[in-house]
Amino acid sequence: MTQDPPLLSDDLLERIHGRASDNDRANRFFDDDLADLRAAGYLSAMVPAEYGGAGLTLQQMTREQMRLAGAAPATALAVNMHQVWVGVARTVHAAGDPSMDFVFTDAVAGELFGFGISEAGNDLVLFGSNTDARPDGAGGYSFHGTKIFTSLAPAWTRLGTFGTDSSGAEGPVSVFAFIDRDGGGFEIRDDWDTMGMRATQSCTTVLDGAHAAADRVVRRIPPGPSKDPLVFGIFANFEILLAAVYTGIARRALDLAIATVRKRTSMKAGGAPYANDPDIRWRLADAAIELDAIGPQIDALAADVDDGADRGDLWMPQLSAVKSRATETAVSVVTKAIRASGGSSYFNSNELSRLYRDVLAGIFHPSDDESVHGAWANALLGPVIPWPPDGD
Ligand SMILES: Cc1cc2nc3c(=O)[nH]c(=O)nc-3n(C[C@H](O)[C@H](O)[C@H](O)COP(=O)(O)OP(=O)(O)OC[C@H]3O[C@@H](n4cnc5c(N)ncnc54)[C@H](O)[C@@H]3O)c2cc1C
């Protein structure tokens, strides 16, 4: 199923594509892309129509994000963080809970949501935070801690974040909430200088009292694995939309390689194009075969999230698997595209070299390779048995 016509026109994508290389080279945020995307209604793409959005399903959104990633990977990855929050609000709303409906109205008003979740040395990811969430006595919270890799740093106007409230007698509680940029109480470090995904400007954010009012506190839940719709919504929307971004990068790399081998000629073969070379043909076919499996997997999972289907104990492992397979496949496809295209792709002026740097970021996002294998092993084999058993 595609949005017909797509929300992002070919002309708009061409403009965005035209800026990607300069933004990367200058290590610059994509201000102009963001203005265009906002004007095109992209920030409210997944907001239900009754709230004034375009009402795209998650499945339709993955298609748009793949196209955007093919044009400008960093723009797509950073905007993904906003789309994840809108998707989470849909999941929570579908569960009969209106506590995140403000995300719809804010997104329609042009607000941009950043994703302030990751912390240094925190491999619990959503299941625990080392940020301190201090109650204000009126149902709100102030946050104290350091979030890393906060994409959209120069531009977010709302930041979804979480921390731990250790003040209560009931033990630690994970608090998920949204702060306003206008409210202050945070510092953004100018520390984003990476090998790829440079235009995301995913700088470190130091929360130093940033305050969320009571109506922006969307969850107080025990730390650890949870079936809460908010936690499921973050997991599902994040893993699927991330898979879409990296798949879009891989598709673009394959297209570039196909164009290159049609032009690149072989002296050995009397000047014939490399597109005739059996080894090159095999390599690109191999890349396409790998990639062919990903689209249907993303489609099926997104459709199940849209329909509120329950895949039981395999839901979370399958969601982490699509992210893992899509990002690992994207690395493999881009590498094959580069090998087939030859040494010219090693020049910084060649788009493939940028895609090669950008695609590598995929391996660092959660769920990383270790955690997805751990989740599957537990689902298949159960926990590791203490060995030798007690008493032996
Ligand atoms: C391009 C890109 C954009 C991203 N955008 C977002 C976003 O918008 N929002 C978001 O929440 N996440 C985002 N992430 C974060 C991401 O998904 C991971 O959390 C991140 O890649 C860290 O992975 P890691 O734990 O393997 O890194 P690590 O290398 O283990 O850690 C990252 C940093 O923390 C330090 N560190 C590691 N362990 C410790 C420790 N025990 N004590 C102190 N410091 C330590 C490291 O030195 C390093 O500087 C983004 C990631 C990338 C690559």
Tab-separated table of C-alpha atoms and ligand atoms in Angstrom:
chain	number	residue	atom	x	y	z
A	1	MET	CA	0.000	0.000	0.000
A	2	THR	CA	1.410	3.431	-0.876
A	3	GLN	CA	0.161	6.922	-0.276
A	4	ASP	CA	-1.079	7.901	-3.728
A	5	PRO	CA	0.244	10.418	-4.636
A	6	PRO	CA	3.086	10.348	-2.100
A	7	LEU	CA	3.184	13.195	0.403
A	8	LEU	CA	6.743	14.046	-0.601
A	9	SER	CA	6.788	15.005	-4.276
A	10	ASP	CA	9.657	14.071	-6.586
A	11	ASP	CA	10.489	17.786	-6.936
A	12	LEU	CA	10.756	18.258	-3.180
A	13	LEU	CA	12.941	15.160	-2.820
A	14	GLU	CA	15.180	16.423	-5.616
A	15	ARG	CA	15.649	19.727	-3.778
A	16	ILE	CA	16.425	17.934	-0.528
A	17	HIS	CA	18.829	15.625	-2.325
A	18	GLY	CA	20.582	18.641	-3.826
A	19	ARG	CA	21.499	19.922	-0.344
A	20	ALA	CA	22.607	16.660	1.276
A	21	SER	CA	26.220	16.719	0.159
A	22	ASP	CA	26.839	20.330	1.252
A	23	ASN	CA	25.180	19.771	4.633
A	24	ASP	CA	27.384	16.732	5.158
A	25	ARG	CA	30.572	18.524	4.164
A	26	ALA	CA	29.799	21.585	6.280
A	27	ASN	CA	28.613	19.425	9.223
A	28	ARG	CA	25.477	21.558	9.106
A	29	PHE	CA	21.892	20.957	10.240
A	30	PHE	CA	19.303	20.646	7.443
A	31	ASP	CA	17.380	23.893	8.155
A	32	ASP	CA	16.184	24.313	4.570
A	33	ASP	CA	14.965	20.711	4.325
A	34	LEU	CA	13.096	21.115	7.576
A	35	ALA	CA	11.366	24.278	6.333
A	36	ASP	CA	10.311	22.445	3.160
A	37	LEU	CA	9.128	19.368	5.057
A	38	ARG	CA	7.155	21.487	7.504
A	39	ALA	CA	5.520	23.354	4.605
A	40	ALA	CA	4.651	20.035	2.952
A	41	GLY	CA	2.801	18.893	6.084
A	42	TYR	CA	5.387	16.205	6.811
A	43	LEU	CA	5.490	16.882	10.560
A	44	SER	CA	1.795	15.976	10.820
A	45	ALA	CA	1.887	13.193	8.220
A	46	MET	CA	0.904	10.460	10.679
A	47	VAL	CA	-1.457	12.602	12.741
A	48	PRO	CA	-4.997	11.242	12.359
A	49	ALA	CA	-7.158	13.245	9.957
A	50	GLU	CA	-9.622	14.198	12.710
A	51	TYR	CA	-6.772	16.092	14.422
A	52	GLY	CA	-5.841	17.882	11.191
A	53	GLY	CA	-3.048	15.610	9.951
A	54	ALA	CA	-2.610	13.630	6.754
A	55	GLY	CA	-3.585	10.432	8.559
A	56	LEU	CA	-0.864	8.235	7.068
A	57	THR	CA	-0.617	4.778	8.547
A	58	LEU	CA	2.699	3.539	9.881
A	59	GLN	CA	2.985	1.359	6.798
A	60	GLN	CA	2.519	4.378	4.495
A	61	MET	CA	4.989	6.362	6.590
A	62	THR	CA	7.692	3.724	6.088
A	63	ARG	CA	7.339	4.238	2.333
A	64	GLU	CA	7.726	7.997	2.660
A	65	GLN	CA	10.711	7.628	4.966
A	66	MET	CA	12.422	5.215	2.557
A	67	ARG	CA	12.090	7.779	-0.235
A	68	LEU	CA	13.329	10.610	1.992
A	69	ALA	CA	16.304	8.495	3.113
A	70	GLY	CA	17.224	7.850	-0.512
A	71	ALA	CA	17.360	11.618	-1.025
A	72	ALA	CA	19.086	12.631	2.231
A	73	PRO	CA	19.836	9.953	4.839
A	74	ALA	CA	20.623	12.310	7.705
A	75	THR	CA	17.483	14.378	7.147
A	76	ALA	CA	15.392	11.204	7.137
A	77	LEU	CA	17.039	9.741	10.239
A	78	ALA	CA	16.622	12.909	12.272
A	79	VAL	CA	13.020	13.540	11.191
A	80	ASN	CA	12.390	9.897	12.046
A	81	MET	CA	12.692	10.806	15.732
A	82	HIS	CA	9.725	13.175	15.382
A	83	GLN	CA	7.709	10.616	13.416
A	84	VAL	CA	8.385	8.016	16.129
A	85	TRP	CA	6.704	10.210	18.764
A	86	VAL	CA	3.685	10.801	16.526
A	87	GLY	CA	3.513	7.048	15.969
A	88	VAL	CA	3.734	6.414	19.724
A	89	ALA	CA	0.878	8.879	20.294
A	90	ARG	CA	-1.184	6.873	17.777
A	91	THR	CA	-0.408	3.596	19.547
A	92	VAL	CA	-1.301	5.077	22.947
A	93	HIS	CA	-4.457	6.705	21.522
A	94	ALA	CA	-5.502	3.399	19.927
A	95	ALA	CA	-5.247	1.803	23.380
A	96	GLY	CA	-7.983	4.225	24.552
A	97	ASP	CA	-5.575	6.561	26.357
A	98	PRO	CA	-5.738	10.267	25.358
A	99	SER	CA	-2.663	11.312	27.434
A	100	MET	CA	-0.503	11.811	24.343
A	101	ASP	CA	-3.087	13.466	22.091
A	102	PHE	CA	-1.276	16.781	22.622
A	103	VAL	CA	1.429	15.374	20.339
A	104	PHE	CA	-1.135	15.436	17.502
A	105	THR	CA	-2.170	19.049	18.048
A	106	ASP	CA	1.414	20.187	18.578
A	107	ALA	CA	2.628	18.404	15.423
A	108	VAL	CA	-0.170	19.986	13.387
A	109	ALA	CA	0.882	23.376	14.815
A	110	GLY	CA	4.394	22.755	13.429
A	111	GLU	CA	6.156	21.733	16.649
A	112	LEU	CA	9.134	19.397	16.217
A	113	PHE	CA	9.640	16.499	18.625
A	114	GLY	CA	13.152	15.349	19.548
A	115	PHE	CA	13.917	11.971	21.097
A	116	GLY	CA	15.953	12.449	24.278
A	117	ILE	CA	16.270	8.862	25.436
A	118	SER	CA	19.851	7.534	24.992
A	119	GLU	CA	22.360	7.847	27.830
A	120	ALA	CA	26.062	7.019	28.003
A	121	GLY	CA	26.689	3.544	29.314
A	122	ASN	CA	22.980	2.713	29.524
A	123	ASP	CA	22.315	-0.523	27.696
A	124	LEU	CA	18.965	-0.920	29.488
A	125	VAL	CA	17.710	1.634	26.908
A	126	LEU	CA	13.951	1.943	27.669
A	127	PHE	CA	14.041	-0.262	30.742
A	128	GLY	CA	15.869	2.116	33.065
A	129	SER	CA	17.393	5.585	33.122
A	130	ASN	CA	20.252	7.159	35.039
A	131	THR	CA	18.643	10.582	34.654
A	132	ASP	CA	17.094	11.906	37.853
A	133	ALA	CA	13.374	12.776	37.570
A	134	ARG	CA	12.472	15.039	40.510
A	135	PRO	CA	8.777	15.550	41.316
A	136	ASP	CA	7.645	19.185	41.580
A	137	GLY	CA	4.827	18.342	43.988
A	138	ALA	CA	2.159	19.263	41.445
A	139	GLY	CA	2.365	16.216	39.202
A	140	GLY	CA	5.185	17.599	37.067
A	141	TYR	CA	8.891	16.730	37.015
A	142	SER	CA	12.275	18.342	36.491
A	143	PHE	CA	14.978	16.273	34.817
A	144	HIS	CA	18.679	16.140	35.697
A	145	GLY	CA	21.001	14.018	33.594
A	146	THR	CA	22.791	13.731	30.274
A	147	LYS	CA	21.231	12.457	27.076
A	148	ILE	CA	23.518	11.542	24.187
A	149	PHE	CA	22.942	11.549	20.416
A	150	THR	CA	19.931	13.893	20.516
A	151	SER	CA	19.158	14.303	16.821
A	152	LEU	CA	17.475	17.559	15.697
A	153	ALA	CA	19.432	19.362	18.451
A	154	PRO	CA	19.323	22.806	16.803
A	155	ALA	CA	15.626	22.647	16.001
A	156	TRP	CA	13.486	20.514	18.285
A	157	THR	CA	10.816	22.487	20.105
A	158	ARG	CA	9.595	19.580	22.278
A	159	LEU	CA	11.820	16.869	23.719
A	160	GLY	CA	10.413	13.509	24.766
A	161	THR	CA	12.612	12.158	27.514
A	162	PHE	CA	12.658	9.925	30.533
A	163	GLY	CA	14.276	9.576	33.923
A	164	THR	CA	13.957	7.747	37.224
A	165	ASP	CA	11.986	9.083	40.183
A	166	SER	CA	13.592	7.524	43.273
A	167	SER	CA	11.801	9.751	45.774
A	168	GLY	CA	8.775	7.587	46.543
A	169	ALA	CA	8.296	4.836	49.094
A	170	GLU	CA	7.119	2.509	46.309
A	171	GLY	CA	10.646	2.284	44.861
A	172	PRO	CA	12.064	3.658	41.607
A	173	VAL	CA	9.650	4.716	38.869
A	174	SER	CA	10.455	5.433	35.199
A	175	VAL	CA	8.956	8.789	34.214
A	176	PHE	CA	8.327	9.575	30.539
A	177	ALA	CA	7.557	13.222	29.796
A	178	PHE	CA	7.936	16.075	27.306
A	179	ILE	CA	9.783	19.315	27.910
A	180	ASP	CA	9.487	22.551	25.915
A	181	ARG	CA	12.526	24.196	24.408
A	182	ASP	CA	11.173	27.574	25.591
A	183	GLY	CA	11.188	26.360	29.195
A	184	GLY	CA	15.010	26.046	29.279
A	185	GLY	CA	16.766	24.022	31.974
A	186	PHE	CA	19.104	22.257	29.539
A	187	GLU	CA	22.338	22.815	27.646
A	188	ILE	CA	23.108	21.498	24.165
A	189	ARG	CA	26.790	20.743	23.711
A	190	ASP	CA	28.417	21.613	20.415
A	191	ASP	CA	29.987	18.129	20.127
A	192	TRP	CA	28.599	16.560	16.948
A	193	ASP	CA	31.526	15.729	14.651
A	194	THR	CA	31.036	12.219	13.311
A	195	MET	CA	32.009	10.206	10.269
A	196	GLY	CA	28.432	10.023	8.967
A	197	MET	CA	24.863	11.201	9.493
A	198	ARG	CA	26.415	14.602	10.073
A	199	ALA	CA	23.400	16.752	9.252
A	200	THR	CA	21.387	15.090	12.049
A	201	GLN	CA	23.347	17.237	14.550
A	202	SER	CA	22.706	14.658	17.262
A	203	CYS	CA	24.458	16.638	20.009
A	204	THR	CA	24.680	15.811	23.702
A	205	THR	CA	21.864	17.348	25.778
A	206	VAL	CA	22.538	18.082	29.429
A	207	LEU	CA	19.251	18.291	31.335
A	208	ASP	CA	19.706	20.601	34.281
A	209	GLY	CA	16.237	21.127	35.700
A	210	ALA	CA	14.292	21.016	32.413
A	211	HIS	CA	10.671	20.920	33.541
A	212	ALA	CA	7.673	18.977	32.301
A	213	ALA	CA	4.276	20.108	33.588
A	214	ALA	CA	1.834	17.501	34.892
A	215	ASP	CA	-0.071	17.337	31.603
A	216	ARG	CA	3.153	16.523	29.770
A	217	VAL	CA	4.038	13.602	32.031
A	218	VAL	CA	2.762	10.668	30.007
A	219	ARG	CA	3.886	7.670	32.071
A	220	ARG	CA	5.061	6.622	35.523
A	221	ILE	CA	5.840	2.916	35.344
A	222	PRO	CA	8.162	0.483	37.106
A	223	PRO	CA	11.579	0.157	35.401
A	224	GLY	CA	12.148	-3.018	33.412
A	225	PRO	CA	10.395	-4.810	30.568
A	226	SER	CA	6.806	-3.628	30.217
A	227	LYS	CA	3.730	-4.284	28.144
A	228	ASP	CA	2.594	-0.683	28.572
A	229	PRO	CA	1.328	0.770	25.243
A	230	LEU	CA	3.823	3.628	25.515
A	231	VAL	CA	6.817	1.293	25.802
A	232	PHE	CA	5.437	-0.964	23.069
A	233	GLY	CA	4.680	2.108	20.934
A	234	ILE	CA	8.230	3.459	21.233
A	235	PHE	CA	9.703	0.054	20.487
A	236	ALA	CA	7.447	-0.714	17.527
A	237	ASN	CA	7.508	2.676	15.817
A	238	PHE	CA	11.229	3.171	16.424
A	239	GLU	CA	12.386	-0.216	15.111
A	240	ILE	CA	10.135	-0.188	12.044
A	241	LEU	CA	10.766	3.406	10.984
A	242	LEU	CA	14.490	2.999	11.542
A	243	ALA	CA	14.460	-0.105	9.344
A	244	ALA	CA	12.729	1.978	6.664
A	245	VAL	CA	15.396	4.702	6.736
A	246	TYR	CA	18.299	2.295	6.273
A	247	THR	CA	16.425	0.379	3.578
A	248	GLY	CA	15.965	3.663	1.701
A	249	ILE	CA	19.734	4.241	1.859
A	250	ALA	CA	20.407	0.745	0.513
A	251	ARG	CA	17.967	1.207	-2.378
A	252	ARG	CA	19.627	4.457	-3.357
A	253	ALA	CA	23.084	2.823	-3.257
A	254	LEU	CA	21.907	0.005	-5.498
A	255	ASP	CA	20.411	2.497	-7.994
A	256	LEU	CA	23.691	4.428	-8.070
A	257	ALA	CA	25.691	1.233	-8.629
A	258	ILE	CA	23.409	0.159	-11.477
A	259	ALA	CA	23.871	3.544	-13.180
A	260	THR	CA	27.653	3.364	-12.638
A	261	VAL	CA	28.239	-0.114	-14.068
A	262	ARG	CA	26.233	0.795	-17.160
A	263	LYS	CA	28.728	3.612	-17.840
A	264	ARG	CA	31.955	2.082	-16.512
A	265	THR	CA	33.711	0.128	-19.258
A	266	SER	CA	36.176	-2.765	-19.347
A	267	MET	CA	39.313	-2.732	-21.516
A	268	LYS	CA	39.575	-6.477	-21.020
A	269	ALA	CA	36.107	-6.883	-22.531
A	270	GLY	CA	36.873	-4.614	-25.509
A	271	GLY	CA	35.178	-1.541	-24.039
A	272	ALA	CA	31.961	-3.283	-23.030
A	273	PRO	CA	30.163	-1.849	-19.986
A	274	TYR	CA	30.747	-3.546	-16.652
A	275	ALA	CA	27.020	-4.260	-16.645
A	276	ASN	CA	27.990	-7.161	-18.956
A	277	ASP	CA	30.569	-8.567	-16.555
A	278	PRO	CA	29.274	-11.795	-14.944
A	279	ASP	CA	30.935	-11.080	-11.587
A	280	ILE	CA	29.496	-7.557	-11.399
A	281	ARG	CA	26.080	-8.844	-12.482
A	282	TRP	CA	26.205	-11.501	-9.771
A	283	ARG	CA	27.277	-9.025	-7.095
A	284	LEU	CA	24.504	-6.531	-7.802
A	285	ALA	CA	21.929	-9.300	-8.172
A	286	ASP	CA	23.082	-10.633	-4.817
A	287	ALA	CA	22.597	-7.187	-3.230
A	288	ALA	CA	19.125	-6.903	-4.756
A	289	ILE	CA	18.132	-10.370	-3.527
A	290	GLU	CA	19.151	-9.453	0.031
A	291	LEU	CA	17.230	-6.199	-0.169
A	292	ASP	CA	14.174	-7.838	-1.688
A	293	ALA	CA	13.365	-9.552	1.624
A	294	ILE	CA	13.301	-6.390	3.713
A	295	GLY	CA	10.413	-4.430	2.173
A	296	PRO	CA	7.824	-7.176	2.774
A	297	GLN	CA	9.075	-7.695	6.333
A	298	ILE	CA	8.712	-3.980	7.128
A	299	ASP	CA	5.306	-3.913	5.424
A	300	ALA	CA	3.950	-6.878	7.364
A	301	LEU	CA	5.120	-5.622	10.750
A	302	ALA	CA	3.894	-2.077	10.117
A	303	ALA	CA	0.493	-3.393	9.013
A	304	ASP	CA	0.215	-5.406	12.228
A	305	VAL	CA	1.045	-2.339	14.328
A	306	ASP	CA	-1.555	-0.346	12.356
A	307	ASP	CA	-4.138	-3.070	12.935
A	308	GLY	CA	-3.295	-3.520	16.614
A	309	ALA	CA	-2.430	-7.184	16.042
A	310	ASP	CA	-0.745	-9.106	18.833
A	311	ARG	CA	2.139	-11.400	17.935
A	312	GLY	CA	2.464	-12.579	21.532
A	313	ASP	CA	5.889	-13.378	22.950
A	314	LEU	CA	7.534	-12.975	19.562
A	315	TRP	CA	6.357	-9.374	19.062
A	316	MET	CA	9.378	-7.650	20.634
A	317	PRO	CA	11.958	-10.086	19.186
A	318	GLN	CA	10.410	-9.687	15.730
A	319	LEU	CA	10.436	-5.902	15.996
A	320	SER	CA	14.087	-5.885	16.971
A	321	ALA	CA	14.831	-8.405	14.207
A	322	VAL	CA	13.462	-6.158	11.452
A	323	LYS	CA	15.685	-3.304	12.606
A	324	SER	CA	18.683	-5.597	12.857
A	325	ARG	CA	18.141	-7.310	9.508
A	326	ALA	CA	17.388	-4.026	7.697
A	327	THR	CA	20.448	-2.210	9.020
A	328	GLU	CA	22.824	-5.154	8.525
A	329	THR	CA	21.450	-5.722	5.020
A	330	ALA	CA	21.830	-2.038	4.237
A	331	VAL	CA	25.521	-2.163	5.212
A	332	SER	CA	25.986	-5.220	3.026
A	333	VAL	CA	24.139	-3.713	0.040
A	334	VAL	CA	26.011	-0.416	0.195
A	335	THR	CA	29.309	-2.316	0.430
A	336	LYS	CA	28.430	-4.399	-2.637
A	337	ALA	CA	27.352	-1.265	-4.506
A	338	ILE	CA	30.739	0.299	-3.740
A	339	ARG	CA	32.680	-2.795	-4.812
A	340	ALA	CA	30.782	-2.936	-8.095
A	341	SER	CA	31.261	0.774	-8.723
A	342	GLY	CA	35.046	0.765	-8.321
A	343	GLY	CA	37.566	3.249	-6.942
A	344	SER	CA	35.677	6.375	-7.998
A	345	SER	CA	33.254	5.678	-5.185
A	346	TYR	CA	36.097	6.208	-2.700
A	347	PHE	CA	36.181	9.936	-3.502
A	348	ASN	CA	34.305	12.218	-1.115
A	349	SER	CA	32.651	13.830	-4.125
A	350	ASN	CA	30.912	10.518	-4.884
A	351	GLU	CA	27.521	10.045	-3.220
A	352	LEU	CA	28.270	6.391	-2.541
A	353	SER	CA	31.112	7.306	-0.215
A	354	ARG	CA	28.678	9.386	1.876
A	355	LEU	CA	26.103	6.600	1.889
A	356	TYR	CA	28.841	4.240	3.076
A	357	ARG	CA	29.585	6.535	6.042
A	358	ASP	CA	25.915	7.154	6.772
A	359	VAL	CA	24.788	3.537	6.616
A	360	LEU	CA	27.264	2.499	9.306
A	361	ALA	CA	25.266	4.424	11.924
A	362	GLY	CA	22.562	1.782	11.640
A	363	ILE	CA	24.546	-0.763	13.620
A	364	PHE	CA	24.647	1.460	16.732
A	365	HIS	CA	20.927	2.119	17.199
A	366	PRO	CA	18.998	-0.119	19.520
A	367	SER	CA	18.348	-2.946	19.215
A	368	ASP	CA	21.999	-3.693	18.592
A	369	ASP	CA	23.166	-7.053	17.326
A	370	GLU	CA	23.882	-8.393	20.815
A	371	SER	CA	20.472	-7.527	22.248
A	372	VAL	CA	18.476	-8.835	19.281
A	373	HIS	CA	20.307	-12.168	19.464
A	374	GLY	CA	19.821	-12.258	23.231
A	375	ALA	CA	16.065	-11.623	22.850
A	376	TRP	CA	15.708	-14.382	20.256
A	377	ALA	CA	17.797	-16.846	22.230
A	378	ASN	CA	15.602	-16.229	25.290
A	379	ALA	CA	12.426	-16.622	23.225
A	380	LEU	CA	13.690	-19.889	21.729
A	381	LEU	CA	15.646	-21.455	24.589
A	382	GLY	CA	14.473	-19.692	27.739
A	383	PRO	CA	16.965	-18.211	30.196
A	384	VAL	CA	20.456	-19.667	30.604
A	385	ILE	CA	20.308	-22.420	33.259
A	386	PRO	CA	22.734	-21.928	36.192
A	387	TRP	CA	25.427	-24.565	35.643
A	388	PRO	CA	26.381	-26.783	37.329
A	389	PRO	CA	22.972	-27.004	39.048
A	390	ASP	CA	22.928	-26.327	42.810
A	391	GLY	CA	24.267	-29.208	44.835
A	392	ASP	CA	26.306	-30.849	42.002
B	1	LIG	C1	23.278	9.067	13.920
B	1	LIG	C2	22.646	8.713	15.211
B	1	LIG	C3	21.530	9.400	15.661
B	1	LIG	C4	20.936	9.057	16.888
B	1	LIG	N1	19.850	9.776	17.309
B	1	LIG	C5	19.316	9.529	18.542
B	1	LIG	C6	18.252	10.337	19.058
B	1	LIG	O1	17.750	11.256	18.396
B	1	LIG	N2	17.805	10.070	20.306
B	1	LIG	C7	18.317	9.081	21.079
B	1	LIG	O2	17.843	8.883	22.182
B	1	LIG	N3	19.338	8.301	20.625
B	1	LIG	C8	19.842	8.511	19.377
B	1	LIG	N4	20.908	7.754	18.919
B	1	LIG	C9	21.584	6.901	19.917
B	1	LIG	C10	21.706	5.491	19.681
B	1	LIG	O3	20.684	4.955	19.114
B	1	LIG	C11	22.568	4.762	20.721
B	1	LIG	O4	22.138	5.006	21.988
B	1	LIG	C12	23.962	5.272	20.577
B	1	LIG	O5	24.405	4.945	19.289
B	1	LIG	C13	24.896	4.762	21.652
B	1	LIG	O6	25.232	3.464	21.388
B	1	LIG	P1	26.232	2.662	22.341
B	1	LIG	O7	25.601	2.497	23.653
B	1	LIG	O8	26.687	1.480	21.566
B	1	LIG	O9	27.423	3.680	22.446
B	1	LIG	P2	28.677	3.664	23.392
B	1	LIG	O10	29.873	3.906	22.550
B	1	LIG	O11	28.697	2.486	24.310
B	1	LIG	O12	28.410	4.954	24.246
B	1	LIG	C14	28.221	6.226	23.682
B	1	LIG	C15	29.008	7.249	24.483
B	1	LIG	O13	28.878	7.018	25.868
B	1	LIG	C16	30.166	6.823	26.467
B	1	LIG	N5	30.047	5.732	27.435
B	1	LIG	C17	29.842	4.426	27.162
B	1	LIG	N6	29.771	3.711	28.312
B	1	LIG	C18	29.930	4.598	29.324
B	1	LIG	C19	29.926	4.491	30.741
B	1	LIG	N7	29.774	3.324	31.371
B	1	LIG	N8	30.070	5.618	31.464
B	1	LIG	C20	30.237	6.811	30.851
B	1	LIG	N9	30.258	6.977	29.510
B	1	LIG	C21	30.106	5.889	28.761
B	1	LIG	C22	31.078	6.477	25.348
B	1	LIG	O14	32.400	6.899	25.631
B	1	LIG	C23	30.476	7.231	24.193
B	1	LIG	O15	30.919	8.538	24.161
B	1	LIG	C24	21.493	8.030	17.673
B	1	LIG	C25	22.598	7.320	17.210
B	1	LIG	C26	23.179	7.646	16.006
B	1	LIG	C27	24.371	6.861	15.539
